[in-house]
């Protein structure tokens, strides 16, 4: 991030040193991280390398400080804070704030992030301080042969009021060299638009703080302003959807000005969010759990975008670190618990696009589609039915979870017919899954997957609850009977009993196999009480027998795992097993040599 001089001190990392440090993380396209692991990272120090896009591309974001020591780094759910000292005379706090406000759509719709640089004289003397920062055109496009064009604008209440501000755009070496030589910039604009990788263009700001005796601070903002954000194939055909911020602001500079001047409020809201997550995490799982949840919050919301208008909003999500799919149901599925916790009403905004597309007759299958398109930001669906063949019980489960938490039973009635259609597919197919992929598609297809069958059966039980909540008692009784019949049969097929440690198998009647039975989580979450308590206790006891250094293997075929499914298992395990899983994941976060956002282990 910052080009620094000598770095000799050892930094303290609180609560831990993550594999990748969130800097500006607000959407799939504004998603900057400081890689910390080996290979592409430098151990969590700001010095010596640029940030990276989540996919690994370099994002030029530079600052300059005289020889300096990084003494500390800390993160919360919304902030990453680096603390520096210069010659034991000046202390600098460099704070990256990416707001998370799902309950405030206006603020959540703004794809902007803050950088607050706080300077303090700590030796009792005054010191002249000049600050410098720039970003490169690498932020504009992943294809660095693309022609970058840039503009400069001012507002009446924003950057024009910053004392000692100068700016300059141009070749990276020239702009940075000008500040190094003069301590300020020339207020000139490079008008030679060119490919990103030709004489790398940057836009720089310099702020002269003057003689610093106590505390001085300078606020920078970085953002993305797309007017049209997505293409969506809805009931009326393909339509372009605007970013939701366009419904609140008439032009880009108005949005940016609001965000800049909103820092005091945004900071207070962030402190409140941080405190809520901290308190609840400590109560639920202790400091190790807080290490996990606070690192995960920005990462989760950084894959999303609010679009639409004040009458109708949608909340879209992109697959990150896998492919370009949009509104992937089995990606929403591990994401939606954070919405249940922070703002349940947002779940509806995620499910609506999937319901609208399929209920308009644009999906020919009798089970739920896997995603709304292969190429984000084009949510154009799969009119030919050529989607990944993964029947998704998740839609039934998430729809019920939303209605339970918000008491919006009208939503269940509105979509009852298609939910029934999907449930009939589960009745026909769930007990004996075909040779097919599960949500863990990277592991390949397998017939009669025990965990997959369990999710389908729980889906039928969830439909029984939906029927009862909507006044369809006869349907409710029918689905309840089927679900209980199936779960009894499932236990005889999917539980290994003729070995030392009783456990669920990876696939039916394969006693020497196993897997994390994470789909059991929704039985407890939805209060269905379908699965006997003995199954919960059995799995919880078994997990301790297959523990590796950093947790549980996803299944017996491989030694990798997924952190989301481990936490789903932890949520329904005994206290000792829960603590084991949380401890192992927190340990991995601190010790891993990988350098991306956490997920696979």
XYZ file of C-alpha atoms in Angstrom:
601
model
C 0.000 0.000 0.000
C 2.471 2.649 1.138
C 6.021 3.056 -0.122
C 7.982 3.373 3.076
C 11.582 3.583 4.105
C 13.225 1.216 6.579
C 10.919 -1.096 8.493
C 12.729 -2.715 11.385
C 10.309 -2.983 14.293
C 8.072 -5.979 14.854
C 4.388 -5.197 14.533
C 1.764 -6.383 16.995
C -1.265 -7.887 15.229
C -4.686 -7.706 16.901
C -6.645 -9.938 17.054
C -4.406 -11.831 14.621
C -2.527 -11.513 11.343
C -5.033 -12.509 8.640
C -4.037 -14.044 5.282
C -5.391 -10.960 3.513
C -6.150 -7.579 5.063
C -9.346 -5.825 3.862
C -8.648 -2.254 2.743
C -11.450 -1.003 0.480
C -14.011 -3.813 0.266
C -17.519 -2.734 -0.800
C -18.527 -4.673 -3.928
C -17.262 -7.224 -6.469
C -15.536 -4.381 -8.344
C -14.327 -2.325 -5.363
C -12.503 -5.042 -3.500
C -8.930 -4.225 -2.465
C -6.920 -6.404 -0.096
C -3.384 -6.350 1.253
C -2.116 -9.900 0.857
C -0.213 -10.979 3.957
C 0.701 -14.629 3.376
C 3.831 -15.920 1.665
C 4.394 -15.731 -2.068
C 2.243 -12.674 -2.723
C 2.295 -11.091 0.729
C 4.752 -9.656 3.196
C 3.528 -10.787 6.564
C 0.879 -8.148 7.215
C 3.107 -5.087 6.886
C 1.941 -2.187 4.776
C 5.395 -1.472 3.386
C 6.753 -2.810 0.170
C 3.825 -3.894 -1.983
C 0.636 -2.635 -3.552
C -2.819 -3.921 -2.644
C -4.480 -6.525 -4.829
C -7.906 -7.130 -6.271
C -9.572 -10.201 -4.748
C -8.598 -12.171 -7.869
C -4.930 -11.234 -7.486
C -4.398 -8.338 -9.908
C -2.287 -5.445 -8.653
C -4.112 -2.254 -7.680
C -1.744 0.687 -7.541
C -2.401 2.638 -4.338
C 0.690 4.422 -3.068
C 1.664 6.739 -0.274
C 4.994 8.029 0.946
C 6.370 8.386 4.446
C 9.923 8.924 5.639
C 11.717 5.940 7.257
C 9.106 4.432 9.494
C 8.338 1.443 11.696
C 4.988 -0.318 11.683
C 4.291 -0.948 15.349
C 0.771 -2.378 15.237
C -2.060 -3.615 13.072
C -5.627 -4.291 14.154
C -8.931 -5.052 12.492
C -12.594 -4.972 13.407
C -15.636 -5.915 11.341
C -15.448 -2.623 9.422
C -11.910 -1.263 9.912
C -8.276 -2.157 9.261
C -5.832 0.068 11.171
C -2.057 0.331 10.722
C -0.020 2.219 13.331
C 3.363 3.697 12.336
C 6.079 5.610 14.151
C 8.618 7.932 12.538
C 11.908 8.404 14.409
C 9.991 8.168 17.710
C 8.727 11.665 16.962
C 5.489 11.157 15.057
C 2.830 8.476 15.302
C 0.536 7.824 12.356
C -2.702 5.885 12.381
C -3.790 4.808 8.892
C -7.410 3.656 9.083
C -9.307 1.926 6.277
C -13.066 1.951 6.854
C -15.464 0.056 4.604
C -18.946 0.710 6.053
C -21.368 -2.188 6.450
C -24.925 -0.864 6.827
C -27.461 -3.417 5.519
C -30.200 -1.719 7.540
C -29.546 1.599 5.761
C -29.936 1.051 2.028
C -28.889 4.569 1.096
C -25.502 4.180 2.737
C -25.096 0.511 1.785
C -25.707 1.403 -1.872
C -22.687 3.725 -1.965
C -19.707 1.763 -3.249
C -17.167 3.974 -1.468
C -14.553 3.465 1.211
C -12.670 5.763 3.606
C -8.964 6.209 4.325
C -8.316 8.362 7.391
C -4.705 9.344 8.119
C -4.179 10.632 11.665
C -0.851 12.229 12.582
C 0.292 12.893 16.163
C 3.490 14.466 17.473
C 4.633 12.266 20.372
C 7.910 13.913 21.405
C 6.519 17.268 22.553
C 7.918 19.190 19.567
C 6.258 20.489 16.416
C 6.975 18.848 13.061
C 6.206 19.840 9.478
C 4.203 17.051 7.836
C 3.137 16.570 4.235
C 1.003 13.617 3.152
C 0.826 11.995 -0.263
C -1.415 9.346 -1.790
C -2.316 8.195 -5.283
C -4.193 5.489 -7.127
C -3.309 4.087 -10.526
C -5.448 3.378 -13.566
C -5.133 -0.317 -12.684
C -8.339 0.208 -10.707
C -10.256 0.913 -13.926
C -10.021 -2.464 -15.675
C -8.454 -5.882 -15.369
C -7.253 -5.687 -18.973
C -4.250 -3.394 -18.717
C -4.180 -2.818 -22.460
C -7.491 -0.955 -22.113
C -7.478 2.791 -22.693
C -8.052 4.631 -19.419
C -9.779 8.009 -19.396
C -9.919 10.221 -16.341
C -11.615 13.405 -15.265
C -11.271 15.932 -12.456
C -14.141 17.624 -10.674
C -14.766 19.588 -7.480
C -17.651 20.046 -5.091
C -18.649 23.039 -3.028
C -18.336 21.224 0.283
C -15.761 18.498 -0.270
C -12.140 18.440 -1.371
C -12.028 22.163 -2.186
C -12.109 22.964 1.546
C -9.029 20.898 2.446
C -6.249 23.264 3.459
C -2.890 22.687 1.789
C -4.300 20.364 -0.876
C -2.554 19.929 -4.230
C -3.157 17.347 -6.940
C -1.590 16.010 -10.112
C -2.263 13.289 -12.667
C 0.361 11.761 -14.901
C 3.054 9.103 -15.160
C 3.496 7.333 -11.819
C 7.215 8.053 -11.503
C 6.763 11.705 -12.446
C 3.916 12.407 -10.018
C 5.563 10.611 -7.117
C 8.885 12.207 -7.969
C 7.313 15.669 -7.895
C 6.124 15.134 -4.344
C 9.453 13.708 -3.235
C 11.239 16.744 -4.634
C 8.833 19.533 -3.696
C 6.605 18.217 -0.908
C 3.578 19.146 -2.998
C 2.041 18.582 -6.427
C 1.624 20.855 -9.425
C -2.198 20.997 -9.786
C -1.845 19.779 -13.386
C -3.918 17.287 -15.359
C -2.473 14.723 -17.769
C -4.764 14.746 -20.824
C -2.964 11.990 -22.751
C -5.375 9.087 -22.373
C -3.556 5.803 -22.940
C -3.457 2.095 -22.096
C -3.211 1.372 -18.395
C 0.163 -0.318 -18.791
C 1.743 2.479 -20.830
C 3.557 5.005 -18.616
C 1.279 3.910 -15.791
C -1.036 6.887 -15.132
C -1.842 7.817 -11.543
C -3.922 10.483 -9.839
C -2.234 11.869 -6.743
C -3.180 14.122 -3.842
C -0.850 15.883 -1.448
C -1.877 17.575 1.782
C 0.412 19.926 3.681
C -0.555 19.626 7.344
C 1.923 22.323 8.284
C 3.449 22.326 11.750
C 1.919 19.461 13.720
C 1.990 19.722 17.503
C -0.973 17.615 18.639
C -3.335 15.623 16.416
C -4.060 16.313 12.740
C -5.995 14.163 10.299
C -6.760 13.983 6.606
C -9.612 12.023 5.089
C -9.488 10.394 1.653
C -12.301 8.518 -0.061
C -12.186 5.961 -2.839
C -15.215 4.762 -4.727
C -16.926 3.321 -7.770
C -19.897 5.058 -9.405
C -21.637 2.815 -11.916
C -24.996 4.178 -12.979
C -26.152 1.000 -14.738
C -24.877 -1.907 -12.670
C -26.603 -5.060 -13.911
C -28.675 -6.661 -16.654
C -31.566 -8.744 -15.341
C -33.941 -11.058 -17.193
C -37.144 -10.415 -15.263
C -40.847 -10.847 -15.984
C -40.741 -8.237 -18.759
C -37.505 -9.452 -20.358
C -33.956 -8.182 -20.128
C -33.717 -4.819 -18.379
C -30.792 -2.703 -17.220
C -30.827 -2.068 -13.491
C -29.296 1.053 -12.012
C -27.147 1.109 -8.917
C -29.490 1.981 -6.067
C -27.487 5.085 -5.132
C -28.790 6.759 -8.315
C -32.235 6.909 -6.683
C -30.833 9.020 -3.848
C -28.423 11.276 -5.767
C -28.785 13.038 -9.113
C -25.095 12.868 -10.027
C -21.855 11.198 -9.006
C -20.328 14.194 -7.253
C -23.430 14.576 -5.073
C -23.050 10.965 -3.937
C -19.341 11.404 -3.292
C -19.873 14.673 -1.440
C -22.489 13.057 0.801
C -20.200 10.135 1.546
C -17.212 12.359 2.304
C -19.158 14.612 4.645
C -20.899 11.634 6.240
C -17.666 10.321 7.768
C -18.519 11.281 11.340
C -21.874 9.488 11.151
C -20.420 6.561 9.210
C -17.681 6.175 11.802
C -20.188 6.151 14.675
C -22.314 3.574 12.855
C -19.223 1.444 12.235
C -18.289 1.574 15.914
C -21.814 0.414 16.757
C -21.677 -2.466 14.240
C -18.211 -3.459 15.447
C -19.407 -3.435 19.041
C -22.505 -5.493 18.290
C -20.543 -8.177 16.443
C -17.828 -8.166 19.101
C -20.223 -8.573 22.016
C -22.318 -11.258 20.346
C -19.282 -13.160 19.057
C -17.603 -13.193 22.454
C -20.792 -14.522 24.045
C -21.255 -17.178 21.370
C -17.710 -18.463 20.981
C -15.098 -16.335 22.699
C -12.163 -14.389 21.273
C -11.346 -16.978 18.595
C -14.873 -16.680 17.228
C -14.571 -12.889 17.142
C -11.330 -13.299 15.186
C -13.341 -15.187 12.555
C -16.542 -13.124 12.446
C -14.852 -9.726 12.368
C -12.635 -10.805 9.462
C -15.593 -12.289 7.576
C -18.006 -9.344 7.674
C -16.507 -7.105 4.995
C -15.550 -10.138 2.930
C -19.175 -11.289 2.860
C -20.730 -7.941 1.917
C -17.896 -7.216 -0.515
C -19.431 -9.696 -2.954
C -22.765 -7.850 -3.126
C -24.431 -4.895 -4.839
C -27.722 -3.075 -4.252
C -29.586 -2.149 -7.444
C -33.030 -0.961 -8.495
C -34.979 2.089 -7.359
C -36.927 3.337 -4.353
C -39.943 1.267 -5.410
C -38.169 -2.032 -6.068
C -34.730 -3.058 -4.828
C -32.620 -6.139 -5.508
C -29.552 -7.396 -3.691
C -27.224 -9.264 -6.037
C -24.178 -11.364 -5.223
C -21.241 -12.519 -7.324
C -19.240 -15.683 -6.903
C -15.719 -14.664 -5.915
C -12.638 -16.890 -6.084
C -14.476 -19.499 -8.167
C -16.170 -18.209 -11.310
C -18.321 -15.338 -12.572
C -21.748 -16.719 -11.695
C -24.352 -14.282 -10.419
C -27.038 -14.920 -7.782
C -25.778 -18.446 -7.193
C -28.228 -20.123 -4.840
C -25.648 -22.245 -3.040
C -23.484 -19.154 -2.536
C -26.391 -17.186 -1.091
C -27.022 -20.188 1.193
C -23.800 -19.868 3.263
C -24.077 -16.060 3.044
C -27.643 -15.674 4.307
C -26.966 -16.298 8.042
C -25.236 -12.918 8.278
C -28.412 -11.318 6.889
C -30.536 -13.256 9.375
C -28.334 -11.728 12.043
C -27.952 -8.170 10.743
C -30.961 -7.415 8.497
C -33.354 -10.290 7.637
C -35.382 -8.140 5.223
C -32.421 -8.179 2.839
C -32.866 -11.925 2.257
C -36.029 -11.181 0.291
C -34.064 -8.830 -1.969
C -31.718 -11.705 -2.777
C -34.434 -14.288 -3.388
C -36.720 -12.022 -5.441
C -34.658 -12.110 -8.669
C -34.584 -15.919 -8.582
C -38.324 -16.191 -8.001
C -39.176 -13.574 -10.634
C -37.115 -15.188 -13.356
C -38.399 -18.708 -12.738
C -42.035 -17.816 -12.091
C -42.177 -15.947 -15.393
C -41.655 -19.248 -17.201
C -38.070 -18.633 -18.242
C -36.709 -21.746 -16.526
C -37.965 -25.070 -17.949
C -36.887 -27.457 -15.172
C -38.996 -28.700 -12.271
C -36.316 -27.927 -9.699
C -34.775 -24.604 -8.713
C -32.076 -23.142 -10.915
C -28.505 -22.972 -9.641
C -27.789 -19.349 -10.599
C -29.030 -16.449 -12.734
C -26.152 -16.431 -15.184
C -22.581 -17.445 -15.867
C -21.243 -13.929 -16.417
C -21.693 -11.285 -13.708
C -23.118 -8.624 -14.070
C -25.493 -10.289 -16.553
C -28.325 -11.954 -14.629
C -29.950 -13.205 -17.807
C -30.929 -16.646 -16.547
C -30.932 -19.952 -18.409
C -33.970 -20.064 -20.674
C -32.671 -23.265 -22.265
C -32.402 -25.031 -18.917
C -28.665 -25.448 -19.427
C -27.564 -24.603 -15.902
C -25.441 -26.574 -13.470
C -27.493 -29.623 -12.530
C -27.706 -29.067 -8.811
C -31.282 -29.231 -7.499
C -31.355 -26.523 -4.867
C -33.338 -27.240 -1.715
C -31.685 -24.084 -0.436
C -34.453 -21.897 -1.909
C -37.107 -23.584 0.217
C -34.948 -23.403 3.333
C -33.997 -19.744 2.921
C -37.544 -18.684 2.058
C -38.837 -20.250 5.261
C -35.991 -18.735 7.301
C -36.818 -15.277 5.934
C -40.528 -15.658 6.719
C -39.885 -16.979 10.219
C -37.587 -14.101 11.096
C -39.719 -11.330 9.530
C -43.168 -12.944 9.981
C -43.828 -12.262 6.308
C -46.099 -15.221 5.613
C -47.560 -13.368 2.624
C -44.228 -14.010 0.901
C -44.739 -17.734 1.414
C -48.236 -17.550 -0.072
C -46.992 -15.541 -3.036
C -44.497 -18.232 -3.985
C -46.377 -21.279 -2.716
C -46.967 -22.854 -6.121
C -43.341 -22.906 -7.205
C -42.190 -23.992 -3.749
C -44.604 -26.919 -4.027
C -43.219 -27.747 -7.458
C -39.671 -27.856 -6.131
C -40.792 -29.920 -3.135
C -42.360 -32.532 -5.390
C -38.988 -32.915 -7.077
C -37.446 -33.534 -3.648
C -40.100 -36.135 -2.860
C -39.196 -37.920 -6.084
C -35.415 -37.590 -5.904
C -34.054 -36.519 -2.500
C -33.904 -39.830 -0.641
C -31.668 -41.405 -3.272
C -29.688 -38.606 -4.938
C -28.470 -39.402 -8.437
C -24.819 -39.439 -9.488
C -24.599 -35.674 -9.216
C -22.678 -32.782 -7.734
C -23.439 -31.191 -4.415
C -22.717 -27.565 -3.583
C -19.089 -28.695 -3.139
C -18.920 -29.209 -6.892
C -15.115 -29.032 -6.967
C -15.123 -32.470 -5.273
C -16.930 -34.016 -8.243
C -20.188 -35.975 -8.593
C -21.177 -38.882 -6.372
C -24.338 -40.953 -6.040
C -26.336 -41.282 -2.818
C -24.526 -38.525 -0.946
C -25.652 -38.720 2.672
C -25.319 -35.001 3.399
C -27.087 -34.017 0.172
C -29.951 -36.402 0.847
C -30.328 -34.953 4.334
C -30.706 -31.448 2.944
C -33.420 -32.610 0.564
C -35.354 -34.310 3.347
C -35.034 -31.223 5.547
C -36.323 -29.252 2.543
C -39.488 -31.377 2.525
C -39.946 -30.754 6.252
C -39.438 -27.037 5.642
C -42.223 -27.147 3.048
C -44.466 -28.704 5.692
C -43.859 -25.638 7.866
C -44.532 -23.353 4.905
C -47.816 -25.147 4.243
C -48.885 -24.818 7.866
C -47.945 -21.131 7.996
C -50.061 -20.427 4.904
C -53.185 -22.293 5.989
C -52.567 -25.390 3.877
C -52.879 -27.903 6.707
C -53.506 -30.933 4.489
C -50.323 -30.250 2.549
C -48.489 -29.708 5.807
C -49.569 -33.088 7.138
C -48.594 -34.808 3.893
C -45.116 -33.279 3.765
C -44.544 -33.972 7.468
C -45.354 -37.656 7.010
C -43.051 -37.948 4.011
C -40.178 -36.143 5.734
C -40.388 -38.358 8.840
C -40.602 -41.510 6.729
C -37.574 -40.418 4.727
C -35.468 -39.448 7.752
C -35.989 -42.887 9.282
C -34.873 -44.516 6.049
C -31.953 -42.081 5.780
C -30.651 -43.165 9.185
C -30.581 -46.804 8.129
C -28.730 -45.952 4.907
C -26.386 -43.123 5.889
C -25.146 -43.937 9.384
C -22.131 -46.206 9.856
C -22.648 -48.382 12.931
C -20.379 -51.386 12.410
C -17.168 -49.518 13.206
C -15.544 -47.987 16.285
C -16.884 -44.438 15.840
C -20.518 -44.179 14.745
C -20.986 -41.395 12.196
C -22.743 -40.351 9.014
C -21.118 -41.611 5.839
C -20.117 -39.703 2.736
C -22.427 -41.914 0.672
C -24.909 -44.608 1.617
C -23.580 -47.883 3.035
C -19.942 -46.799 2.700
C -18.960 -47.264 6.330
C -15.320 -46.305 5.835
C -16.246 -42.846 4.494
C -17.323 -39.647 6.219
C -18.021 -35.975 5.632
C -18.964 -32.861 7.581
C -22.733 -33.129 8.026
C -23.225 -29.380 7.716
C -26.705 -29.595 6.209
C -27.951 -30.724 9.608
C -27.669 -27.047 10.580
C -30.945 -26.012 8.922
C -32.978 -28.526 10.911
C -31.911 -26.648 14.041
C -32.005 -23.169 12.471
C -35.597 -23.601 11.276
C -36.680 -25.408 14.463
C -38.031 -28.319 12.416
C -37.119 -30.980 14.998
C -37.000 -33.571 12.231
C -33.615 -35.139 12.910
C -33.248 -37.051 16.206
C -30.985 -35.517 18.844
C -28.902 -38.698 18.767
C -27.662 -37.731 15.290
C -26.441 -34.363 16.563
C -24.645 -36.013 19.473
C -23.195 -38.743 17.263
C -21.667 -36.292 14.807
C -20.371 -33.989 17.509
C -18.517 -36.846 19.185
C -17.183 -38.150 15.880
C -15.670 -34.854 14.737
C -13.037 -34.937 17.469
C -11.765 -38.260 16.077
C -10.972 -36.819 12.631
C -9.486 -33.486 13.686
C -6.413 -32.299 11.822
C -4.160 -29.378 12.771
C -6.502 -26.755 11.329
C -9.865 -28.480 11.525
C -11.897 -31.205 9.843
C -11.506 -32.528 6.295
C -14.544 -31.702 4.192
C -14.872 -35.429 3.579
C -12.787 -38.595 3.600
C -11.629 -38.187 -0.011
C -9.498 -35.093 0.603
C -7.577 -33.146 3.238
C -8.983 -29.729 2.319
C -12.018 -28.199 3.963
C -14.324 -25.167 3.824
C -14.472 -22.761 6.712
C -18.152 -21.889 6.239
C -19.283 -25.492 6.570
C -17.034 -25.993 9.594
C -18.789 -23.110 11.330
C -22.201 -24.529 10.397
C -21.146 -27.778 12.057
C -19.802 -25.882 15.077
C -23.147 -24.113 15.561
C -24.960 -27.404 16.237
C -22.222 -29.306 18.077
C -21.442 -29.760 21.747
C -19.616 -26.982 23.550
C -16.293 -28.820 23.403
C -16.583 -29.653 19.701
C -17.733 -26.130 18.891
C -14.731 -24.686 20.689
C -12.411 -27.115 18.908
C -13.652 -26.092 15.457
C -13.531 -22.383 16.239
C -10.062 -22.662 17.774
C -8.681 -24.560 14.778
C -10.033 -22.068 12.242
C -8.746 -19.067 14.192
C -5.358 -20.774 14.397
C -5.328 -21.281 10.637
C -6.194 -17.627 10.019
C -3.187 -16.581 12.092
C -0.693 -19.158 10.816
C -1.610 -19.796 7.196
C 0.899 -19.086 4.449
C -1.890 -18.503 1.939
C -2.608 -14.950 0.896
C -6.245 -14.703 -0.179
C -9.500 -14.093 1.647
C -10.259 -17.110 3.834
C -12.615 -19.861 2.718
C -10.828 -23.008 1.638
C -8.259 -24.559 3.980
